CSV table of C-alpha atoms in Angstrom, one decimal:
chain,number,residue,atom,x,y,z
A,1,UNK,CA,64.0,63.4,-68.1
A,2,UNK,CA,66.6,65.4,-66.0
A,3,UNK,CA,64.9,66.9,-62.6
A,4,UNK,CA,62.1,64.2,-62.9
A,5,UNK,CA,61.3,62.6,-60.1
A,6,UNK,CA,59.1,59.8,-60.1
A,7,UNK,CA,56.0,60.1,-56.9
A,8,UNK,CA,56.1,56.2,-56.4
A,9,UNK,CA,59.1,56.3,-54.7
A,10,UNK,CA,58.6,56.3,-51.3
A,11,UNK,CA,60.0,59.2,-48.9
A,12,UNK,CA,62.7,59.1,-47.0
A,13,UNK,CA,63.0,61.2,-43.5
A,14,UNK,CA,66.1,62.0,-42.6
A,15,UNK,CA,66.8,63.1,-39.2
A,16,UNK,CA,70.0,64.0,-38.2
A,17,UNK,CA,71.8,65.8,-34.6
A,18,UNK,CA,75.0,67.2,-36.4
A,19,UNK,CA,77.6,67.3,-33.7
A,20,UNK,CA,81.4,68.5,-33.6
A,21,UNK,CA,82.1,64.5,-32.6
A,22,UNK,CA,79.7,62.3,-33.2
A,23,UNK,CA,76.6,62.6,-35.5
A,24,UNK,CA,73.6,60.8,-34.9
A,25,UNK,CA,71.3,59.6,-37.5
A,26,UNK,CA,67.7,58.2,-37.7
A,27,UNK,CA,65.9,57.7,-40.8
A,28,UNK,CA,62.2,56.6,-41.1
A,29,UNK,CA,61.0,57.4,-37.7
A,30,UNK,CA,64.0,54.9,-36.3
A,31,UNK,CA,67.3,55.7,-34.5
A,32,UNK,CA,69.8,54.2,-37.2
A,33,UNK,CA,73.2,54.9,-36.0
A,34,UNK,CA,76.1,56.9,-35.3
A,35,UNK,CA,79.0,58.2,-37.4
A,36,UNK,CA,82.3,60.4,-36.5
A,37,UNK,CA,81.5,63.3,-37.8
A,38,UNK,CA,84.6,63.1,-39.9
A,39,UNK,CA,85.8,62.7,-44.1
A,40,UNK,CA,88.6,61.9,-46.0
A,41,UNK,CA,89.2,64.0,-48.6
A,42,UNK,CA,91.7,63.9,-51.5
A,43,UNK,CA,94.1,66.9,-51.5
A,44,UNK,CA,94.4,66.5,-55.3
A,45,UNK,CA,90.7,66.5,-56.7
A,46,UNK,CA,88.5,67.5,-53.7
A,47,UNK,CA,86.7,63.7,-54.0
A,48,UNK,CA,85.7,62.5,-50.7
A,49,UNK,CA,87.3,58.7,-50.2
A,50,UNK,CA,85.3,57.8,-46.4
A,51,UNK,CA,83.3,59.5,-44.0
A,52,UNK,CA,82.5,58.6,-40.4
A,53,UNK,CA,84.0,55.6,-39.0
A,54,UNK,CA,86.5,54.7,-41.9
A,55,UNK,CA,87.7,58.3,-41.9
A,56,UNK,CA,88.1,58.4,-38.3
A,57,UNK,CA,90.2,55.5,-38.3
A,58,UNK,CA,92.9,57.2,-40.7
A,59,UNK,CA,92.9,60.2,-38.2
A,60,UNK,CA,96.3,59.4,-37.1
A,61,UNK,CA,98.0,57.4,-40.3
A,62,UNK,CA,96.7,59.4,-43.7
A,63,UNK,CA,98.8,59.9,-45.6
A,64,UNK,CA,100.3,63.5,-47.3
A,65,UNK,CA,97.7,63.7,-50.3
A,66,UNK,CA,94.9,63.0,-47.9
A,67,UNK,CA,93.1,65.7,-45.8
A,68,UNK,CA,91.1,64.7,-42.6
A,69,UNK,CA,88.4,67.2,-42.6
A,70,UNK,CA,85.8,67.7,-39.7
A,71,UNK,CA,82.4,69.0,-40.4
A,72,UNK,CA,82.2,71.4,-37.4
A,73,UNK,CA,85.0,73.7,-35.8
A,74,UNK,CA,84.6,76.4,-32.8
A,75,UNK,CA,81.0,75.0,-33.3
A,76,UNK,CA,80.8,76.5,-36.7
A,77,UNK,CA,80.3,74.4,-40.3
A,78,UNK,CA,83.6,73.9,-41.5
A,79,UNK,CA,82.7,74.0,-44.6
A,80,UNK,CA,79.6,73.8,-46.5
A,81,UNK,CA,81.6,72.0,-49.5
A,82,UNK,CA,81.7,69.5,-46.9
A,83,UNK,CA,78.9,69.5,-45.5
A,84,UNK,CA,77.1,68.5,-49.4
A,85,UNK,CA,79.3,65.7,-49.8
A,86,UNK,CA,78.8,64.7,-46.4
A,87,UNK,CA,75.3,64.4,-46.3
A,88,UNK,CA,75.5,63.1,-50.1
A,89,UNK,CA,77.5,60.7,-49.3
A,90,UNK,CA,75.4,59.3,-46.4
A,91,UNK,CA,72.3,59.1,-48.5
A,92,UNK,CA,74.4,57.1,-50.9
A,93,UNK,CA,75.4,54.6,-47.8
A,94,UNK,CA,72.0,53.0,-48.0
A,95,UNK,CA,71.1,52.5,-51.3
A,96,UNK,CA,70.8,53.7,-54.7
A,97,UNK,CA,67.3,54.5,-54.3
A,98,UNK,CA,67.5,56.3,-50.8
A,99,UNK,CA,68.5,59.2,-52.6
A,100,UNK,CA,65.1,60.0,-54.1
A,101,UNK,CA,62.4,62.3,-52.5
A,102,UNK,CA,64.1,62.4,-49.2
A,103,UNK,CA,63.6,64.9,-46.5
A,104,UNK,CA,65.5,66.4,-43.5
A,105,UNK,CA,65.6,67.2,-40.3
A,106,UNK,CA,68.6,68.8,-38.6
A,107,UNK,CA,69.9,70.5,-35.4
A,108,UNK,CA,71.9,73.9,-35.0
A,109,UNK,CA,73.5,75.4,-32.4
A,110,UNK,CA,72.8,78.2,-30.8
A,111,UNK,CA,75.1,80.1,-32.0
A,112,UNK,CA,74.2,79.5,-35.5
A,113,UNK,CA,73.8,83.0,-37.3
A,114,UNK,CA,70.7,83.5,-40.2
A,115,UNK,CA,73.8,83.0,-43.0
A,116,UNK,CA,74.9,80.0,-41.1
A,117,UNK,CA,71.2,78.1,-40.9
A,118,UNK,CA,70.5,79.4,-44.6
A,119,UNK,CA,74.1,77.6,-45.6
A,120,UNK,CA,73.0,74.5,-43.7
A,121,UNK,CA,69.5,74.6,-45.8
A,122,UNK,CA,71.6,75.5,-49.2
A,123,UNK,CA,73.9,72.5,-48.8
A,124,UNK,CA,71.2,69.9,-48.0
A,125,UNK,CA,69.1,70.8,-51.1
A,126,UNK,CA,72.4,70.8,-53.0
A,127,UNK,CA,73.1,67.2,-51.3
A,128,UNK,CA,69.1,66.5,-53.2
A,129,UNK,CA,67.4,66.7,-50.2
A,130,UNK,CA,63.7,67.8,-51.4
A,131,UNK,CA,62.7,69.7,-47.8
A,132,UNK,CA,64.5,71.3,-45.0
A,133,UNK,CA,63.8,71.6,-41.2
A,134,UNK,CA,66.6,73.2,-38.8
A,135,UNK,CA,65.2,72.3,-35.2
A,136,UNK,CA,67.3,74.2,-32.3
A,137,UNK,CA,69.6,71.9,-30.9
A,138,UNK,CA,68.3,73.0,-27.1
A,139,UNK,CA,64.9,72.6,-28.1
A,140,UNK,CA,65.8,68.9,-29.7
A,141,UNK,CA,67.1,68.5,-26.2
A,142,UNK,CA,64.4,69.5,-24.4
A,143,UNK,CA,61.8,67.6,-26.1
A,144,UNK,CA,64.3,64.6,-26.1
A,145,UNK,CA,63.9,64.6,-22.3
A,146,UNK,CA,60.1,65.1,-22.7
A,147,UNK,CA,61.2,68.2,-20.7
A,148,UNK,CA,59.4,71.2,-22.3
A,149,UNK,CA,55.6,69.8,-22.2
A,150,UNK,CA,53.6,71.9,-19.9
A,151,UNK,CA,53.5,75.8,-19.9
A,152,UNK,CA,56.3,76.4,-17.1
A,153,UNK,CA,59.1,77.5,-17.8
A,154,UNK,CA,62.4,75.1,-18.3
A,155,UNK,CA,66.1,75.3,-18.4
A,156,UNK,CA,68.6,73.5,-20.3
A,157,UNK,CA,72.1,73.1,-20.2
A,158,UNK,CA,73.8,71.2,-23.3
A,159,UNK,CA,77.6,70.2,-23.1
A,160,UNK,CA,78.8,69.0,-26.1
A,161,UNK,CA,82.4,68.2,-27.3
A,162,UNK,CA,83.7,71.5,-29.0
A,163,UNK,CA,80.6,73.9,-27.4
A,164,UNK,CA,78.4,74.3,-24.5
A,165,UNK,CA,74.6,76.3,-24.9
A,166,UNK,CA,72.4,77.2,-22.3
A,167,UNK,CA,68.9,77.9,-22.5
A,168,UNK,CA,64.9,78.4,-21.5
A,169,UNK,CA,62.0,77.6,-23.1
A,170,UNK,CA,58.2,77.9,-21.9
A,171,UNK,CA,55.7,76.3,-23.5
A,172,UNK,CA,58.1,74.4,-25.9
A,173,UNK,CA,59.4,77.6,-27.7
A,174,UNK,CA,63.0,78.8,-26.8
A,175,UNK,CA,62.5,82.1,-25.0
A,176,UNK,CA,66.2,83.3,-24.9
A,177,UNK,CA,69.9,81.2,-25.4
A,178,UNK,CA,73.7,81.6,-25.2
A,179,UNK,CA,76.5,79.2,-26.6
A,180,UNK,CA,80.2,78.8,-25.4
A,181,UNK,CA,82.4,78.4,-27.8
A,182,UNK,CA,86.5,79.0,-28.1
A,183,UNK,CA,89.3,78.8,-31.1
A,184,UNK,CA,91.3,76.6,-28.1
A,185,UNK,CA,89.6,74.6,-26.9
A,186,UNK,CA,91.7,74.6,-23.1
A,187,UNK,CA,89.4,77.9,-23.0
A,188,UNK,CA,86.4,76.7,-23.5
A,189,UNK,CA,84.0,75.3,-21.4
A,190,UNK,CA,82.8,71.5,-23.5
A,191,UNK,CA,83.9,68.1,-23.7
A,192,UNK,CA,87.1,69.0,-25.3
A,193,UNK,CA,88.2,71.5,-22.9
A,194,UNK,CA,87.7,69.2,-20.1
A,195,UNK,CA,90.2,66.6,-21.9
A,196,UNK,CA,92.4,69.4,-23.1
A,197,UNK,CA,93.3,70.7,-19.6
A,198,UNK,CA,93.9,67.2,-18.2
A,199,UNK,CA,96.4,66.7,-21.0
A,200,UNK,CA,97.8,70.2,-19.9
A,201,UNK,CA,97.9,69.1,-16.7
A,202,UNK,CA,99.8,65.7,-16.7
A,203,UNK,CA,102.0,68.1,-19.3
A,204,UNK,CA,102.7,70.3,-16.5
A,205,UNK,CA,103.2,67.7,-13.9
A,206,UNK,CA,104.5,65.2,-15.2
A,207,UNK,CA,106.7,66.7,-18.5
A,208,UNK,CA,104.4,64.0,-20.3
A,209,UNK,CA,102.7,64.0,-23.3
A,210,UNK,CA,99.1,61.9,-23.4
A,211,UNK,CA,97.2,61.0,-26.2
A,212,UNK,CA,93.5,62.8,-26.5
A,213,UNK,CA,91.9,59.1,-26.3
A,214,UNK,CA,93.5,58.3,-23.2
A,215,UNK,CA,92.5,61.6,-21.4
A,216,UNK,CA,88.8,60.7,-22.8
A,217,UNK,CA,89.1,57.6,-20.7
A,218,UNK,CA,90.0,58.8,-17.8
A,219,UNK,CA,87.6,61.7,-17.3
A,220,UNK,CA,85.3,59.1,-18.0
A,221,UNK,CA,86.4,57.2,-15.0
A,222,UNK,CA,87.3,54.3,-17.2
A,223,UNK,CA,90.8,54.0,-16.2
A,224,UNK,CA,93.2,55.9,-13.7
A,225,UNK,CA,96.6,54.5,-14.9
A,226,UNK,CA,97.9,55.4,-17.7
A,227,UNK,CA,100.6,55.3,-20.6
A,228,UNK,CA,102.1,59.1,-21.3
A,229,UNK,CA,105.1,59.7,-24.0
A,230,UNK,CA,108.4,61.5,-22.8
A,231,UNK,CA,109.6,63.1,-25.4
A,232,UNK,CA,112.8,64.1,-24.4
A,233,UNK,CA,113.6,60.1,-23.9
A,234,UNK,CA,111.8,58.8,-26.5
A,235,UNK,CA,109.6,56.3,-24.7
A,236,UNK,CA,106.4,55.9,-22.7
A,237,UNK,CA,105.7,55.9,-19.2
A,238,UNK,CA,103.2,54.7,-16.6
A,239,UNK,CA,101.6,57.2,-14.6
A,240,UNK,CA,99.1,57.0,-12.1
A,241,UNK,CA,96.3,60.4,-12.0
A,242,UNK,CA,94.5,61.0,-8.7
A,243,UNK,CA,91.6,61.9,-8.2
A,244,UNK,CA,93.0,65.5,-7.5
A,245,UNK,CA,94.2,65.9,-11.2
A,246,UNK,CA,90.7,65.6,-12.7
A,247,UNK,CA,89.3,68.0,-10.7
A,248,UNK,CA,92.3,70.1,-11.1
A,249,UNK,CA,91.2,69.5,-15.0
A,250,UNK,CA,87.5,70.0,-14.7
A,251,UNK,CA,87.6,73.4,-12.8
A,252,UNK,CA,88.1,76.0,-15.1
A,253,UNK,CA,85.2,74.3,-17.7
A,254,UNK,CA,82.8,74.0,-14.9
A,255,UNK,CA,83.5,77.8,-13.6
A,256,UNK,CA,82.6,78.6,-17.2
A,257,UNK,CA,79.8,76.4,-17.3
A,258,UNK,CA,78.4,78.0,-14.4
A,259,UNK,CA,78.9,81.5,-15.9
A,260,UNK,CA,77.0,80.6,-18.8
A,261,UNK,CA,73.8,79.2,-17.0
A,262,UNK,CA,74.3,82.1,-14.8
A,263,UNK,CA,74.2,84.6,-17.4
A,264,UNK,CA,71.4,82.7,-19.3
A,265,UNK,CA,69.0,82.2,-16.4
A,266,UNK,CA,69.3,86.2,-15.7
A,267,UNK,CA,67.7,87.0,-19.0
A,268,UNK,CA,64.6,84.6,-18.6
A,269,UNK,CA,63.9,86.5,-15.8
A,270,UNK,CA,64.1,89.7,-17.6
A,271,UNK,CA,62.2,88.5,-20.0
A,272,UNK,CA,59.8,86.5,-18.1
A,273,UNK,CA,60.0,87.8,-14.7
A,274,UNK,CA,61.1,86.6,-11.2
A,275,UNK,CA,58.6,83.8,-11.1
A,276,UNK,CA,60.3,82.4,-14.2
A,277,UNK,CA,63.2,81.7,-11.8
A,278,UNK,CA,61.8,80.2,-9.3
A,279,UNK,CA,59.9,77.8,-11.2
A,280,UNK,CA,63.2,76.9,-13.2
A,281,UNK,CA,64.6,76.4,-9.2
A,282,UNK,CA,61.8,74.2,-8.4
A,283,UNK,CA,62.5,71.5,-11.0
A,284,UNK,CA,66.0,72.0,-11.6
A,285,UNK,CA,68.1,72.4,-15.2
A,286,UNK,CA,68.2,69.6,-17.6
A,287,UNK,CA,71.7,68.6,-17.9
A,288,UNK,CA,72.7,66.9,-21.8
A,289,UNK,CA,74.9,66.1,-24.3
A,290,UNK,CA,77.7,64.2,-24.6
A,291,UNK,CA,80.1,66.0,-21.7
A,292,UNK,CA,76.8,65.3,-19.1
A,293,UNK,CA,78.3,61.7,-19.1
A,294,UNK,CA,81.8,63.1,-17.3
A,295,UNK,CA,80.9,61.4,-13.9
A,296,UNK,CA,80.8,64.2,-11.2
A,297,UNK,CA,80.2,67.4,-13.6
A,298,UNK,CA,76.4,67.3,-12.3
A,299,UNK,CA,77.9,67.5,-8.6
A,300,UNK,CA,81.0,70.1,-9.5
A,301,UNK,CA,78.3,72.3,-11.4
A,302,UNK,CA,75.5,71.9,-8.5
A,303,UNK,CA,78.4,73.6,-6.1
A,304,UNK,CA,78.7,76.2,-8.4
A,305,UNK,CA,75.8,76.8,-9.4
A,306,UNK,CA,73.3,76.3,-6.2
A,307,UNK,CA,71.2,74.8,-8.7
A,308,UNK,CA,69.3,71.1,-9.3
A,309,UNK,CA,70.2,68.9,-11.9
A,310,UNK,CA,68.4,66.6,-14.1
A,311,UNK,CA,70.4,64.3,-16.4
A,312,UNK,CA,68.7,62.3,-18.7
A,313,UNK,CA,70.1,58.3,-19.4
A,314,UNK,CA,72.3,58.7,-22.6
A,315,UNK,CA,72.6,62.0,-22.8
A,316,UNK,CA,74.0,62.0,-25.9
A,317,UNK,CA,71.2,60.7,-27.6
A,318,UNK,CA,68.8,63.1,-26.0
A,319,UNK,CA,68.6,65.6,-29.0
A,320,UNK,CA,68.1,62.8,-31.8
A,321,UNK,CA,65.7,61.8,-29.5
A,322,UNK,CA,63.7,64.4,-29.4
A,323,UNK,CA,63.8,65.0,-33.4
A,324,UNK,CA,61.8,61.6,-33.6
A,325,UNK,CA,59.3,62.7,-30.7
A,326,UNK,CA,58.6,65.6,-32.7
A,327,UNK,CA,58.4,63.9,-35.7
A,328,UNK,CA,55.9,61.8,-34.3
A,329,UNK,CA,53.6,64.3,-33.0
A,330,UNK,CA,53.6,66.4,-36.3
C-alpha cells in the first residue's frame, strides 16, 4: 500500500554536522564516518552518479557532461535539489531497509534565515526522513565540549572552512550570535581564507601558482617545501615558505576573527550585563571547528583578542559530538 509503513521496522537516527567540507555522520547513537560534502551530478538528466569521497576524487578530472556540485556555498545550501538527493542518497549507502522510519538530526549555521532552516526541514522529509531536528551549530559545539553545563555564561568561537560564527550561551540556550561569511573567500575570515591568501601570497612573491591541497598542508604545518606551477614556463618549481609567509597569510583572517568575537562579546553584555563578561574572561572562549586545528591561530587570536582560549581535541568533531551527547540525555 503506497505511504504504508510498516512499525516493526526499527528506527533509524540520523545525526548529521552538515559542513561546507566535510560532513560528519553518526547514526544510532555512534559516530559512523565522514564524507566530502560533495556530488556528481549528470549535466544531462540531473541523476546524481557519487557523493562524498568518490565525487571528491573526480574534483579535478570530470568530465564536460558531469557537474561537481557542493552542498554549501558562502555558508548557504547550494541547493536544496541537492541537498534531497544528498541525504537520499546516504540513506541508500547502508541498506535497503535504512530508508524506513528514519529520523534526523542536523546542524545550521548561524546565519541560517527561517526560509533557509524551513528548506533544510522540507528537503529532509522529501529525502523520507519521518522527523526533523535543526540543532544550532554553536550550540552542537558547545555541548560537544561539554562547555555549556552550568548556568554561567559561555563563549564560543567556531572556524569552519567557508564561515566563521561566534557566539554565547548561558544555561545551554544561545543568548545572541554572528556568522562571517564572504562570496571570496580571500575576504573572509575561515579555513578557506586562510589557504586562499597563502596561495595569494606565494602568487605575489613568487609569480607561482599552488594547488589548494598543498597550501592546506602547509598551514597545517605539515610541510614547508613545496611544488608551485609557473605558468609562463610551463613547469613546476620548488619553493621553500618561511615561517613569515604564513603569518603574512593568517593576518588578515585572524584580524577578522578577532572583530567578530569582539563584536559578539559586546552584545552578551548588553544583553546580559557586564558580569556576563567577566565571567566569559574568567574561563576563556571555546575555540572549534575544523580551522582551530591551524597550529598557532589560538596564539595569533589570543594577541588580538586579550582573550583565553580553550580548544577542544579534534575540533572538528566537536559539533557531531555534541549531537550524540544531546541525544543521549533526551
Amino acid at each position: 500500500m503506497p505511504g504504508y509503513i510498516r512499525r516493526d521496522f526499527p528506527l533509524n537516527r540520523y545525526l548529521i554536522d552538515f559542513g561546507a567540507s566535510r560532513t560528519r555522520i553518526a547514526t544510532n547513537g555512534k559516530f559512523e564516518r565522514t564524507v566530502p560534502s560533495v556530488l556528481l551530478v549528470s549535466s544531462q538528466d540531473g541523476r546524481i552518479l557519487a557523493f562524498g569521497e568518490e565525487a571528491e576524487s573526480a574534483l579535478e578530472r570530470a568530465p564536460d557532461n558531469i557537474r561537481v556540485c557542493r552542498l554549501m556555498e558562502q555558508g548557504r545550501v547550494a541547493d536544496p535539489d541537492l541537498t534531497v538527493a544528498f541525504l537520499g542518497a546516504l540513506v541508500r549507502s547502508r541498506g535497503p531497509l535504512s530508508i524506513v522510519r528514519s529520523d534526523l538530526t542536523v546542524t545550521v549555521p548561524a546565519q541560517f534565515a527561517d526560509y533557509e532552516r524551513e528548506a533544510l526541514s522540507n528537503a529532509a522529509r522529501e529525502a523520507r526522513f519521518s522527523k526533523v531536528r535543526l540543532v544550532e551549530e554553536i550550540v552542537a559545539h558547545a555541548a560537544g565540549a561539554d562547555w555549556a553545563s552550568d548556568s554561567e555564561p559561555a563563549a564560543v568561537l567556531v572556524v569552519g572552512a567557508a564561515y566563521a560564527q561566534a557566539g554565547v550561551l548561558k544555561g545551554g540556550e544561545l543568548v545572541c550570535s554572528r556568522s562571517l561569511h564572504a562570496r571570496n573567500p580571500i575576504d573572509g575570515a575561515a579555513g578557506d581564507a586562510f589557504t586562499a591568501n597563502l596561495r595569494r601570497h606565494v602568487r605575489e612573491t613568487f609569480g607561482l601558482h599552488v594547488g589548494r591541497d598543498q597550501a592546506e598542508r602547509v598551514l597545517l604545518g605539515s610541510v614547508r617545501t613545496i611544488r608551485a606551477f609557473d605558468e609562463s614556463k610551463g613547469r613546476a618549481e620548488e619553493i621553500a615558505l618561511t615561517a613569515d609567509a604564513v603569518n603574512a597569510a593568517m593576518r588578515d583572517p585572524v584580524n577578522r576573527l578577532s572583530r567578530l568575537l569582539s563584536e559578539t562579546l559586546d552584545e552578551a553584555r548588553a544583553a546580559l550585563g557586564e558580569q556576563a563578561r567577566a565571567a566569559i574572561s574568567r574561563r576563556g572562549v571555546l575555540l572549534t571547528g575544523g580551522g582551530a586545528r591551524l597550529p598557532g591561530l589560538e596564539e595569533a587570536l589570543r594577541e588580538c583578542t586579550a582573550e583565553g582560549f580553550v580548544r577542544p581535541e579534534n575540533p572538528d568533531e566537536t559539533a557531531i559530538r555534541g549531537l550524540l551527547k544531546m541525544e543521549a540525555r533526551a
